[in-house]
Short mmCIF file of C-alpha atoms and ligand atoms in Angstrom, two decimals:
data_model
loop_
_atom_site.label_atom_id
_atom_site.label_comp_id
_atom_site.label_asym_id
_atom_site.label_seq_id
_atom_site.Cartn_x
_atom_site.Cartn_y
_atom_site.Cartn_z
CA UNK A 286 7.48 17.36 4.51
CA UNK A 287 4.33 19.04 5.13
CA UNK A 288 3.51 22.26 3.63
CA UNK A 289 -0.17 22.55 3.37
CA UNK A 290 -2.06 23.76 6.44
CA UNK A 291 -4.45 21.80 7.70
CA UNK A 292 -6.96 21.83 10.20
CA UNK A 293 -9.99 19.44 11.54
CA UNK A 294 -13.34 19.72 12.78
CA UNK A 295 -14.02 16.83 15.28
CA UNK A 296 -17.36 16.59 16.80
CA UNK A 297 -19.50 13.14 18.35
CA UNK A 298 -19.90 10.16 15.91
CA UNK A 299 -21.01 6.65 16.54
CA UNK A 300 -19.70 4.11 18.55
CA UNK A 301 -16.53 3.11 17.94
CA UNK A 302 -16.98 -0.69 16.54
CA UNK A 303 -15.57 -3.38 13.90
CA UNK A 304 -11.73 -3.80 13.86
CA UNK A 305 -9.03 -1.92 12.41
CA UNK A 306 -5.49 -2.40 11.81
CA UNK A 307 -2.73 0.56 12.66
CA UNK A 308 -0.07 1.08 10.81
CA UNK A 309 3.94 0.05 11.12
CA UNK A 310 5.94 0.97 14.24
CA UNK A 311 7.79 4.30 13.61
CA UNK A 312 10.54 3.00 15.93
CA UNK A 313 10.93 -0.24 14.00
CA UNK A 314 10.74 1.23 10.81
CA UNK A 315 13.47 4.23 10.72
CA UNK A 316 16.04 1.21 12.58
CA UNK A 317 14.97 -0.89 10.31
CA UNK A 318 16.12 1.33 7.30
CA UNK A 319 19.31 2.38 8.78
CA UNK A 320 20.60 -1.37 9.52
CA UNK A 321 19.41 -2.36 6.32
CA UNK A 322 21.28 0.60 4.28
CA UNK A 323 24.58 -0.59 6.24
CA UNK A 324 24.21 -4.54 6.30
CA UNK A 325 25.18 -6.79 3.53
CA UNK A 326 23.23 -8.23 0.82
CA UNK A 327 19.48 -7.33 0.36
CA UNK A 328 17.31 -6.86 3.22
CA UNK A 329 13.23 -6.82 3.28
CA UNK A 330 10.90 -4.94 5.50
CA UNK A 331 7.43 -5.67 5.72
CA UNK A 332 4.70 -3.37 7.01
CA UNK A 333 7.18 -0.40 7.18
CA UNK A 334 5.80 2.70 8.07
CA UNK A 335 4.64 4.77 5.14
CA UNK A 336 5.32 7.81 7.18
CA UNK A 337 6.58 11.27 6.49
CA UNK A 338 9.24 10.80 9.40
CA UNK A 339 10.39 7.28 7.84
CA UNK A 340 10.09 8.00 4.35
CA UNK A 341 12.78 11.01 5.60
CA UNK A 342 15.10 8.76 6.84
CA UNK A 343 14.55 6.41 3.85
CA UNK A 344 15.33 9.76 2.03
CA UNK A 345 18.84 10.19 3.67
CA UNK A 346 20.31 6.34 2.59
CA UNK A 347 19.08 7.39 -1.15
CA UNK A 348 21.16 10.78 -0.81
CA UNK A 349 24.11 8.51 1.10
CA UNK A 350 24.00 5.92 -2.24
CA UNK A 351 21.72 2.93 -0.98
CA UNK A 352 19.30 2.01 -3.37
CA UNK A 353 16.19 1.53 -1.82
CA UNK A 354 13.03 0.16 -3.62
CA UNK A 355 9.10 0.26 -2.54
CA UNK A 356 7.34 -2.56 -3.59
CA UNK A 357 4.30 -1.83 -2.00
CA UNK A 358 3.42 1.41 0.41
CA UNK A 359 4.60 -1.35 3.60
CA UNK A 360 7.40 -3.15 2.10
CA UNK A 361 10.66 -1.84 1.37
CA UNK A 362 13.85 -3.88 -0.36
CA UNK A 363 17.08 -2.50 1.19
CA UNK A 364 20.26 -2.96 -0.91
CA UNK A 365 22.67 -2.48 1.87
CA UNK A 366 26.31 -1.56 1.41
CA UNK A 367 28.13 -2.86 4.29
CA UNK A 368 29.14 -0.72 7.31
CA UNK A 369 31.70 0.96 5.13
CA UNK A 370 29.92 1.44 1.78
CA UNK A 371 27.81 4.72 2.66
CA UNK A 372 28.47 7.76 0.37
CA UNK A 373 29.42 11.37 1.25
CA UNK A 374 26.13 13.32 0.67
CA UNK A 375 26.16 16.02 -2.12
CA UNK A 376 24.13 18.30 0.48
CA UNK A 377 22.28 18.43 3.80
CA UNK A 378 20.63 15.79 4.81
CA UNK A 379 16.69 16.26 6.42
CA UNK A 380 15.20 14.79 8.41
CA UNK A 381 12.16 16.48 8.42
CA UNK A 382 10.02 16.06 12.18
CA UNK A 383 12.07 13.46 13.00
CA UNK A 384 13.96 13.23 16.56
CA UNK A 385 14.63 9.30 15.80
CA UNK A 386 15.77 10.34 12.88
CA UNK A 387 18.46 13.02 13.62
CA UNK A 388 19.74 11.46 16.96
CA UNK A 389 20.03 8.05 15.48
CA UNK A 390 21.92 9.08 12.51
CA UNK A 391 24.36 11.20 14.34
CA UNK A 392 25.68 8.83 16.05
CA UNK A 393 25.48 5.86 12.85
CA UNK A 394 27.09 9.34 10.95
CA UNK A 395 29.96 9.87 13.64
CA UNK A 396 31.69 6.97 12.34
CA UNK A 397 31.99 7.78 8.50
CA UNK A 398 34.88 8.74 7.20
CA UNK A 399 32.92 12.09 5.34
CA UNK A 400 31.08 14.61 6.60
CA UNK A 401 28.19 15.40 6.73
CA UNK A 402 24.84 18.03 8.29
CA UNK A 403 21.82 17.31 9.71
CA UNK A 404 18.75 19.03 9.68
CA UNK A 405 15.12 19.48 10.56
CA UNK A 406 11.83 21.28 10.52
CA UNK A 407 10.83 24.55 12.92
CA UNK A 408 9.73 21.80 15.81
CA UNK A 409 13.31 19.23 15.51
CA UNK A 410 15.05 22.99 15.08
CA UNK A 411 14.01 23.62 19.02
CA UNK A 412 14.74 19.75 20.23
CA UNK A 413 18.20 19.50 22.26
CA UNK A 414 20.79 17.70 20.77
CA UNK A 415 23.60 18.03 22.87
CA UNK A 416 21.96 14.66 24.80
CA UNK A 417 23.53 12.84 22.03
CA UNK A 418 26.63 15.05 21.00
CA UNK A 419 28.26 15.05 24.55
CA UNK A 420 28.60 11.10 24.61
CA UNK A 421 29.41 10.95 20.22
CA UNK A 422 32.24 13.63 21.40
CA UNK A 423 33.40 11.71 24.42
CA UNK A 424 34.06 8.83 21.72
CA UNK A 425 35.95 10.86 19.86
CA UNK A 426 33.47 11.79 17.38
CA UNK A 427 33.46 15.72 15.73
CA UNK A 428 30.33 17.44 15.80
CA UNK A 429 28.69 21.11 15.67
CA UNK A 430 25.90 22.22 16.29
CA UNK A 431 23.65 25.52 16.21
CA UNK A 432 23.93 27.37 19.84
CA UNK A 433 22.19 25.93 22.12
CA UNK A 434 22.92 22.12 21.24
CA UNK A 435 20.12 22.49 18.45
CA UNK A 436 20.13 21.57 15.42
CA UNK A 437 21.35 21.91 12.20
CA UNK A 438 23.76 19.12 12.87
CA UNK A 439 27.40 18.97 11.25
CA UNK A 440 29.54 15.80 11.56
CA UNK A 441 32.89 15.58 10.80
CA UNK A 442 35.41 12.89 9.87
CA UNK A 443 37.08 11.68 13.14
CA UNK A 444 39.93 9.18 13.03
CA UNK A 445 38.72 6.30 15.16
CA UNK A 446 36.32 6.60 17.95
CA UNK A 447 36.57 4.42 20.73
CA UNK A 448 34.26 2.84 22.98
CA UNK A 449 32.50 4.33 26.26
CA UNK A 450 30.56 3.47 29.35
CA UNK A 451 28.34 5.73 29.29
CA UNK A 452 24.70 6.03 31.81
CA UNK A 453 22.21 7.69 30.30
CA UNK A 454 21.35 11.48 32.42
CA UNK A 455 17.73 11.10 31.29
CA UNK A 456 15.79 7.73 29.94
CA UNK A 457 16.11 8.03 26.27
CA UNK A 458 16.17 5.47 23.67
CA UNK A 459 16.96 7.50 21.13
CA UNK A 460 20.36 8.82 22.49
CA UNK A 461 20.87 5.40 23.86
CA UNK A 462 20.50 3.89 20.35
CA UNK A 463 23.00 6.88 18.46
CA UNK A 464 25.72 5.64 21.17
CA UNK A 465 25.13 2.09 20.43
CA UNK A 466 24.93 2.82 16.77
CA UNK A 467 28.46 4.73 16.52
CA UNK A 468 29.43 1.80 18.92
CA UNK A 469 29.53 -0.39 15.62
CA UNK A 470 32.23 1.92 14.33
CA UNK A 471 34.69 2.17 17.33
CA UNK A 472 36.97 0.48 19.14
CA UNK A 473 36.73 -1.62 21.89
CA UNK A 474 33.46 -2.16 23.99
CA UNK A 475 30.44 0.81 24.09
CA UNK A 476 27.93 0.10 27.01
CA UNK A 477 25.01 1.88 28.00
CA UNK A 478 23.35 2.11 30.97
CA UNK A 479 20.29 3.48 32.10
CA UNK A 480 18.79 4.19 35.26
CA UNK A 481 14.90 3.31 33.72
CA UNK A 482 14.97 1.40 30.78
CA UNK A 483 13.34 2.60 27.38
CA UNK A 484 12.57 0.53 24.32
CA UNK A 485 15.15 -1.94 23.08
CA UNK A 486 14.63 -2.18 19.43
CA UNK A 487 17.90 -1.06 18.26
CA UNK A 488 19.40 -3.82 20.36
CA UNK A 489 17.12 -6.27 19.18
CA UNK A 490 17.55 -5.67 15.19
CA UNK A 491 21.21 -5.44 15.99
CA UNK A 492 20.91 -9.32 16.97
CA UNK A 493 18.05 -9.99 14.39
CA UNK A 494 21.21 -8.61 11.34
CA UNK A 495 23.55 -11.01 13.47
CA UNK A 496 25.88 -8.41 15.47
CA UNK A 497 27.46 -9.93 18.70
CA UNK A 498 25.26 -7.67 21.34
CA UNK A 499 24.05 -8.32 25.30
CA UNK A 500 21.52 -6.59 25.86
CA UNK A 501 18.94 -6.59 29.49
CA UNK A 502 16.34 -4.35 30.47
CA UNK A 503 18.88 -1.43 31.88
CA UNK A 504 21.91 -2.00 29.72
CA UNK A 505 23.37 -3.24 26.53
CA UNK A 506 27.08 -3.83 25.76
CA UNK A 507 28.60 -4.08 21.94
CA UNK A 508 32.04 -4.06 20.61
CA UNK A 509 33.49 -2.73 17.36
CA UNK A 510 34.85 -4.91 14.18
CA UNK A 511 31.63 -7.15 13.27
CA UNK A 512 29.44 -7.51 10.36
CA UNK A 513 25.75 -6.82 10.17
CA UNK A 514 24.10 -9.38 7.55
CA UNK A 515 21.05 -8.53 5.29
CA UNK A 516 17.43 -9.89 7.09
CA UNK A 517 13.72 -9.79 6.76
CA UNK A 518 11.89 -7.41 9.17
CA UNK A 519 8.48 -7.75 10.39
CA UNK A 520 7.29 -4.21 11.61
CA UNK A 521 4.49 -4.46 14.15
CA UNK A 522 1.71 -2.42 14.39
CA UNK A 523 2.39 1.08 16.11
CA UNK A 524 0.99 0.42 19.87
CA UNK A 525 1.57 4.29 20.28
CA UNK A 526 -0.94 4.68 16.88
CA UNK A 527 -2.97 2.28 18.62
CA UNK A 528 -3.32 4.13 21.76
CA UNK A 529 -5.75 6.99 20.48
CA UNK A 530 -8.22 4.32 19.85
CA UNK A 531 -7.30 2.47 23.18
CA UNK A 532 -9.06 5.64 24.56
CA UNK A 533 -10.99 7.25 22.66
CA UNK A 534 -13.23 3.64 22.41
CA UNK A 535 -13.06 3.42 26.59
CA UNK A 536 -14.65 7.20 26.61
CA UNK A 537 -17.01 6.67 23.61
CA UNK A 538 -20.14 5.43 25.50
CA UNK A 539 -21.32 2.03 23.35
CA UNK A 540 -17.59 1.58 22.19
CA UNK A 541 -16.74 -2.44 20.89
CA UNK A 542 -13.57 -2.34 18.62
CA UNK A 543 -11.03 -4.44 18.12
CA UNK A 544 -7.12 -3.33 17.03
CA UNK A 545 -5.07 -6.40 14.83
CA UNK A 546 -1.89 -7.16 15.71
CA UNK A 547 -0.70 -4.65 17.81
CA UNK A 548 2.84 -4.40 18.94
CA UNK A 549 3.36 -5.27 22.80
CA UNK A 550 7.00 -4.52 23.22
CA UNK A 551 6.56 -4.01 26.98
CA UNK A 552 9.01 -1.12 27.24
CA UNK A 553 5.69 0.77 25.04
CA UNK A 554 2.51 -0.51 26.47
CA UNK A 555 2.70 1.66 29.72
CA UNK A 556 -0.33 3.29 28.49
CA UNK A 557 -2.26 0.15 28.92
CA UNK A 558 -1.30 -0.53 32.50
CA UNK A 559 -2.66 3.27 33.35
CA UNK A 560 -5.40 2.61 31.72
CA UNK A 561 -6.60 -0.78 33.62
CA UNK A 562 -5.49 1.52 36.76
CA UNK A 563 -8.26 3.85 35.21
CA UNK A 564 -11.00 1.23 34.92
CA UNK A 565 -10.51 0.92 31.27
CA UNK A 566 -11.90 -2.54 29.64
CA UNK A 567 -9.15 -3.87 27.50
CA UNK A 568 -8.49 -7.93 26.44
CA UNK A 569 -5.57 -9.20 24.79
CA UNK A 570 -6.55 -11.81 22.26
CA UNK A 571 -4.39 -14.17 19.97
CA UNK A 572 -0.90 -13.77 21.97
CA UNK A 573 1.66 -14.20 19.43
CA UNK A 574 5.19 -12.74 17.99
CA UNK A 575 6.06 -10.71 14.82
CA UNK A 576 9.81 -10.40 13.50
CA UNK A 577 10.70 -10.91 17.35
CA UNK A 578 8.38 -8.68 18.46
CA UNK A 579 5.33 -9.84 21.11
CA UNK A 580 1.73 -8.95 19.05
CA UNK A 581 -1.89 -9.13 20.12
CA UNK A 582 -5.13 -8.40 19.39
CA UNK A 583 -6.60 -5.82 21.87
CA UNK A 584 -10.56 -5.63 22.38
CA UNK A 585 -11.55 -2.35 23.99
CA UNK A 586 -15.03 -1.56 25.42
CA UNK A 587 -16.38 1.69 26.80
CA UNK A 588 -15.85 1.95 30.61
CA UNK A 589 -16.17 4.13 32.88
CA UNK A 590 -12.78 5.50 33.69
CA UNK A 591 -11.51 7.13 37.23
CA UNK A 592 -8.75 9.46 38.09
CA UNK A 593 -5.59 7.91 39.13
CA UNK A 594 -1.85 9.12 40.38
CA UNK A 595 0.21 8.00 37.18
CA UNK A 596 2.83 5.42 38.64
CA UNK A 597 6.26 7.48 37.88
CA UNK A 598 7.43 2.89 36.76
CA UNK A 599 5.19 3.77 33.61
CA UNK A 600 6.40 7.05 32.26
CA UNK A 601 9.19 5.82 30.23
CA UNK A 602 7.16 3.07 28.57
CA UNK A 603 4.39 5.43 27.69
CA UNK A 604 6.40 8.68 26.99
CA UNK A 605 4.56 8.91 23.56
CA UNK A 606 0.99 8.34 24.79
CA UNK A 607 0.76 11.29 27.68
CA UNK A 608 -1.62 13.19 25.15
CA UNK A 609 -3.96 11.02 24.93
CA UNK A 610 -3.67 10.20 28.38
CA UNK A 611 -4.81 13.95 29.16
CA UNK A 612 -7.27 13.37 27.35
CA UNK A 613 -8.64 10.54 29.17
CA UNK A 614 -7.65 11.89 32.60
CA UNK A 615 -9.76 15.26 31.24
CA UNK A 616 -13.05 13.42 31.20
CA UNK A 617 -12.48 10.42 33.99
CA UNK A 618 -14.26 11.07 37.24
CA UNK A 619 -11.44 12.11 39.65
CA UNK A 620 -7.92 13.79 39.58
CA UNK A 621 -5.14 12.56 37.25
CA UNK A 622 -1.88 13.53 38.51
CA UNK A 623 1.43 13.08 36.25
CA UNK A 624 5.00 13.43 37.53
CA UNK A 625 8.29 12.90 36.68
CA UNK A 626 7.21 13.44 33.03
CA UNK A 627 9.35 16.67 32.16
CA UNK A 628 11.14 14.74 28.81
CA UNK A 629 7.20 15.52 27.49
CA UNK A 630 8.44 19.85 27.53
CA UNK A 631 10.91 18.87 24.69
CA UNK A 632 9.18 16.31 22.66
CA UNK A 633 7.21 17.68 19.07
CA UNK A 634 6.05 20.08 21.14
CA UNK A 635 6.00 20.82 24.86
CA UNK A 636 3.59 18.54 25.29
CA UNK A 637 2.52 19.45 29.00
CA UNK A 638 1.80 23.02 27.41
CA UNK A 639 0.90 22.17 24.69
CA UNK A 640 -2.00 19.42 25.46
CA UNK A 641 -2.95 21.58 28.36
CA UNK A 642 -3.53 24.81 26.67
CA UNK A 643 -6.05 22.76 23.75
CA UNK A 644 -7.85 21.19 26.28
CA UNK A 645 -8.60 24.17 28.51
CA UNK A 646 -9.77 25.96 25.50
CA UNK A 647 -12.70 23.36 25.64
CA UNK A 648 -13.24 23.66 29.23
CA UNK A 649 -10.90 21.35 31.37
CA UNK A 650 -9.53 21.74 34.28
CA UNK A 651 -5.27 21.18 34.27
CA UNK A 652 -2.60 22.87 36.48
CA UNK A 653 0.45 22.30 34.88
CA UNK A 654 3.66 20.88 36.93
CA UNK A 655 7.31 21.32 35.29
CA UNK A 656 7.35 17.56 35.17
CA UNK A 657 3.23 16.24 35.15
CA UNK A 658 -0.18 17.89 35.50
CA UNK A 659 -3.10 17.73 37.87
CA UNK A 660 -5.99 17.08 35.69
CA UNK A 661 -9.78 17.30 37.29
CA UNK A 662 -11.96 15.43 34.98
CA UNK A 663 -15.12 16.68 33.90
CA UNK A 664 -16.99 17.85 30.64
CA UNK A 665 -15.40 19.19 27.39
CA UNK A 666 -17.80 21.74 25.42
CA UNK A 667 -16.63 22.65 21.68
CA UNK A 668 -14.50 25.61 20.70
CA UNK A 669 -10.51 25.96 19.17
CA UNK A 670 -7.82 23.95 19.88
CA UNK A 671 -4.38 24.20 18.55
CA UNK A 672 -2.03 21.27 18.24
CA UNK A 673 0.96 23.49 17.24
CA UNK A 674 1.59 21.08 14.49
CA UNK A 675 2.43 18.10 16.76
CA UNK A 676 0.89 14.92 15.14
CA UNK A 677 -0.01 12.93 18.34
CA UNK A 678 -1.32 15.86 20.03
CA UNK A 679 -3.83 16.66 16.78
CA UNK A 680 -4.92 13.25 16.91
CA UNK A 681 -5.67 13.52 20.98
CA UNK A 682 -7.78 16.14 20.53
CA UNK A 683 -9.62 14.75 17.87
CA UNK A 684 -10.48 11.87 20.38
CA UNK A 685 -11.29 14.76 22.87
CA UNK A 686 -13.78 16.19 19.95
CA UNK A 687 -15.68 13.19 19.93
CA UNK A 688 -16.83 13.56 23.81
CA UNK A 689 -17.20 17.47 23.62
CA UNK A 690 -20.66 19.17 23.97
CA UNK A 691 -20.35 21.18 20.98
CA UNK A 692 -17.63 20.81 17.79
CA UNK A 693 -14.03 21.39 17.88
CA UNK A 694 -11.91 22.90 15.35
CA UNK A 695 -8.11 21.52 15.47
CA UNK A 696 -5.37 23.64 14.63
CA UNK A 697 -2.51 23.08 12.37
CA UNK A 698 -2.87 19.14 11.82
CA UNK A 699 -0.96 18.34 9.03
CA UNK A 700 1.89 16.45 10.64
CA UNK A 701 -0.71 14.16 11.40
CA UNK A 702 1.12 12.15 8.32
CA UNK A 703 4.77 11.65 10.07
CA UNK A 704 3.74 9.17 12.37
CA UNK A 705 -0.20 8.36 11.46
CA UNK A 706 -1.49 8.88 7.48
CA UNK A 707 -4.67 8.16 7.19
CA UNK A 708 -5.42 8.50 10.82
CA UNK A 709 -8.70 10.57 10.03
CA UNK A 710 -10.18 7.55 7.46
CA UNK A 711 -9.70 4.71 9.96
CA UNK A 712 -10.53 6.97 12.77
CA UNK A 713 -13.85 7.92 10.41
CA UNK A 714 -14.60 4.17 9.39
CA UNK A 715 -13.96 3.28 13.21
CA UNK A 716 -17.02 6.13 14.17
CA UNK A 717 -14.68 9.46 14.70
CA UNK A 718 -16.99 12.29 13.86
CA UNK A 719 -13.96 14.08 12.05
CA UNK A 720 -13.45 15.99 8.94
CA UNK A 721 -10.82 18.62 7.71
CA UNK A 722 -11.95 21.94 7.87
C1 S3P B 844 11.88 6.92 20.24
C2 S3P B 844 12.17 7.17 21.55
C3 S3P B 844 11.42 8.14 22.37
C4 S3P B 844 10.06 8.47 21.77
C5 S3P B 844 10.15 8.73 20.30
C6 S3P B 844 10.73 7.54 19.57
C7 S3P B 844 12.73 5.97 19.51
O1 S3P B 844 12.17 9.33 22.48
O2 S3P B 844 9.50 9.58 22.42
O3 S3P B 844 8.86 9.00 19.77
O4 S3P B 844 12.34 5.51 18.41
O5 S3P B 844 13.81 5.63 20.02
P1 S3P B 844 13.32 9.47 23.60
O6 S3P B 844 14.21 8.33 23.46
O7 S3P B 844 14.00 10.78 23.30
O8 S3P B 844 12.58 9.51 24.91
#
């Protein structure tokens, strides 16, 4: 995990032009480890995430006995072990940044017969986790936690669990995904309903490794007692690693750039709907599919972008992109407004205070909202601007940097590397006036 303290100076490059390629989905890439470490036979992932949150995850199946080999920084050869084979860890397992991480494996944990702790960094140490341990108890699973519902996580053994209906209190794929995933380990039929879907990929890979599931945009329904069967997985490209170049090219005056192969899961490309709303210019190219998963090319030009009322539709299918989204809003001509966004308080960070508070210290205008923010675009000059060490706020205001009158120096930008290494080359080679400190 990240130690070293780092922080950027962004400040106005070129035009953003040629084309780039992101890296691996984060969401695809941690499911894609756990249902390999627990099918059977050998699975293979291509373009896996080389991320610090993933390579955490990959971490915990080593400690819990799967061998796991690395080929290549984007491939990864699974040995999986069978729903049952998993090992009892000799000590507590981390999972570093990583929300996806520790609410996913709860609930793929709650149905081992060993237990077993979770934990995290300072940021995962203040993320709630009772979301996920009130519906793993209901099925009969044992867990503790820290006061609070916070993490560190302890799981016991529990005799069987047993199936639920459960609808999800707030949209969440991630606690939708831990019920599902301890769902393979109980009896009877687990179904999950929510009241605005969120991303399906742990449904999807559950069909991809062959496990009876029905799945539609709003619920998914699985029983116990099946097998999940070793498979190649294709990670796409991250849309949500995409996204800072989605804007930052539309504010860049003189902007041309072109992103390969992006993943265009609907349930994550809310971001580009707000964005057309803005008056971004943005053309899918070469349609296609990717282990399952829709891809495109996306052309971006420089636009001039306008204020617009966020439709409350679109917040669950761009709940990772609301930095960068500020960001935009900040310099658009107009007032942004964003509501029904209060899951953003207890992401990395609190991102509504968080994003808020970096971009008023270079001038904008935002009034905060529990759940949104009114945003009054206008000019950015430079100054300090302090991420609080969450990676896809860092890499917001290092898009914000490149439109600002005078440099800005970005705050505690290390963790840059759980979701996005090498962000600041291919955001360099792209045109990003940005260099560490
Ligand atoms: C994720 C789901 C989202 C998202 C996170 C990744 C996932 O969280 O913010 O970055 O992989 O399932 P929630 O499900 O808590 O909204």
């Amino acid at each position: 995990m990240s130690v070293a303290r780092l922080d950027w100076i962004a400040g106005a490059g070129r035009p953003l032009a040629g084309e780039l390629e992101v890296p691996g989905d984060k969401s695809v890439s941690h499911r894609a480890i756990m249902l390999s470490a627990i099918a059977e036979g050998v699975s293979e992932i291509h373009g896996f995430l080389e991320g610090e949150d993933t390579r955490a995850t990959a971490a915990i199946f080593r400690q819990l006995g799967v061998r796991i080999d690395a080929p290549s920084p984007s491939r990864r050869t699974v040995h999986g072990v069978g729903l049952y084979g998993l090992l009892a860890p000799e000590s507590d397992l981390d999972c570093g940044n990583a929300g996806t991480g520790m609410r996913l494996l709860a609930g793929l944990l709650a149905g081992q017969d060993f237990a077993s702790t979770l934990v995290g960094d300072a940021s995962l140490s203040r993320r709630p986790m009772a979301r996920v341990i009130e519906p793993l108890r209901r099925m009969g699973a044992s867990i503790e936690s820290a006061p609070g519902g916070l993490p560190p996580l302890r799981i016991y053994f529990s005799n069987e669990l047993q199936g639920i209906d459960f609808e999800l209190p707030v949209a969440s794929a991630q606690v939708k995904s831990a019920v599902l995933l301890a769902g393979l380990y109980a009896r009877g039929e687990t179904r999950v309903r929510e009241p605005h879907p969120t991303r399906d990929y742990t449904e999807r890979m559950l069909a991809a490794f062959g496990w009876p599931i029905r799945f539609s945009p709003g619920e998914a329904v699985l029983s116990g007692g099946h097998r999940l069967r070793a498979t190649e997985v294709h990670v796409p490209a991250d849309f949500s690693s995409a996204a800072f170049f989605l804007v930052a090219a539309s504010l860049v005056p003189g902007s041309d750039l072109l992103l390969r192969r992006v993943g265009m899961n609907p349930r994550r490309t809310g971001l580009l709907a707000a964005l057309r709303l803005m008056g971004a210019d943005i053309t899918e190219l070469n349609p296609g599919e990717q282990g399952g998963e829709p891809v495109a090319d996306l052309q971006v030009r420089h636009a001039r972008l306008r204020g617009i009322e966020v439709p409350e539709a679109l917040v669950p299918d761009m709940i990772d992109e609301f930095p960068a989204l500020f960001v935009a809003a900040a310099l658009a001509e107009g007032r942004t407004v964003v509501r029904g966004a209060a899951e953003l308080r207890v992401k990395e960070s609190d991102r509504i205070a968080v994003t808020s508070a970096g971009l008023r210290a270079l001038g904008a205008d935002i009034v905060e909202a529990p759940d949104g923010a009114v945003i009054t675009g206008g000019r950015l000059h430079g100054g300090e601007a302090d991420s609080h060490g969450d990676h896809r706020v860092a890499m917001s205001l290092a898009i914000a940097g490149q439109l600002a009158a005078g440099e800005v120096r970005i705050l505690d930008c290390a963790n840059v590397a759980t979701s996005f290494p090498g962000f600041d080359a291919l955001a360099r080679s792209a045109g990003f006036g940005l260099r560490d400190a």
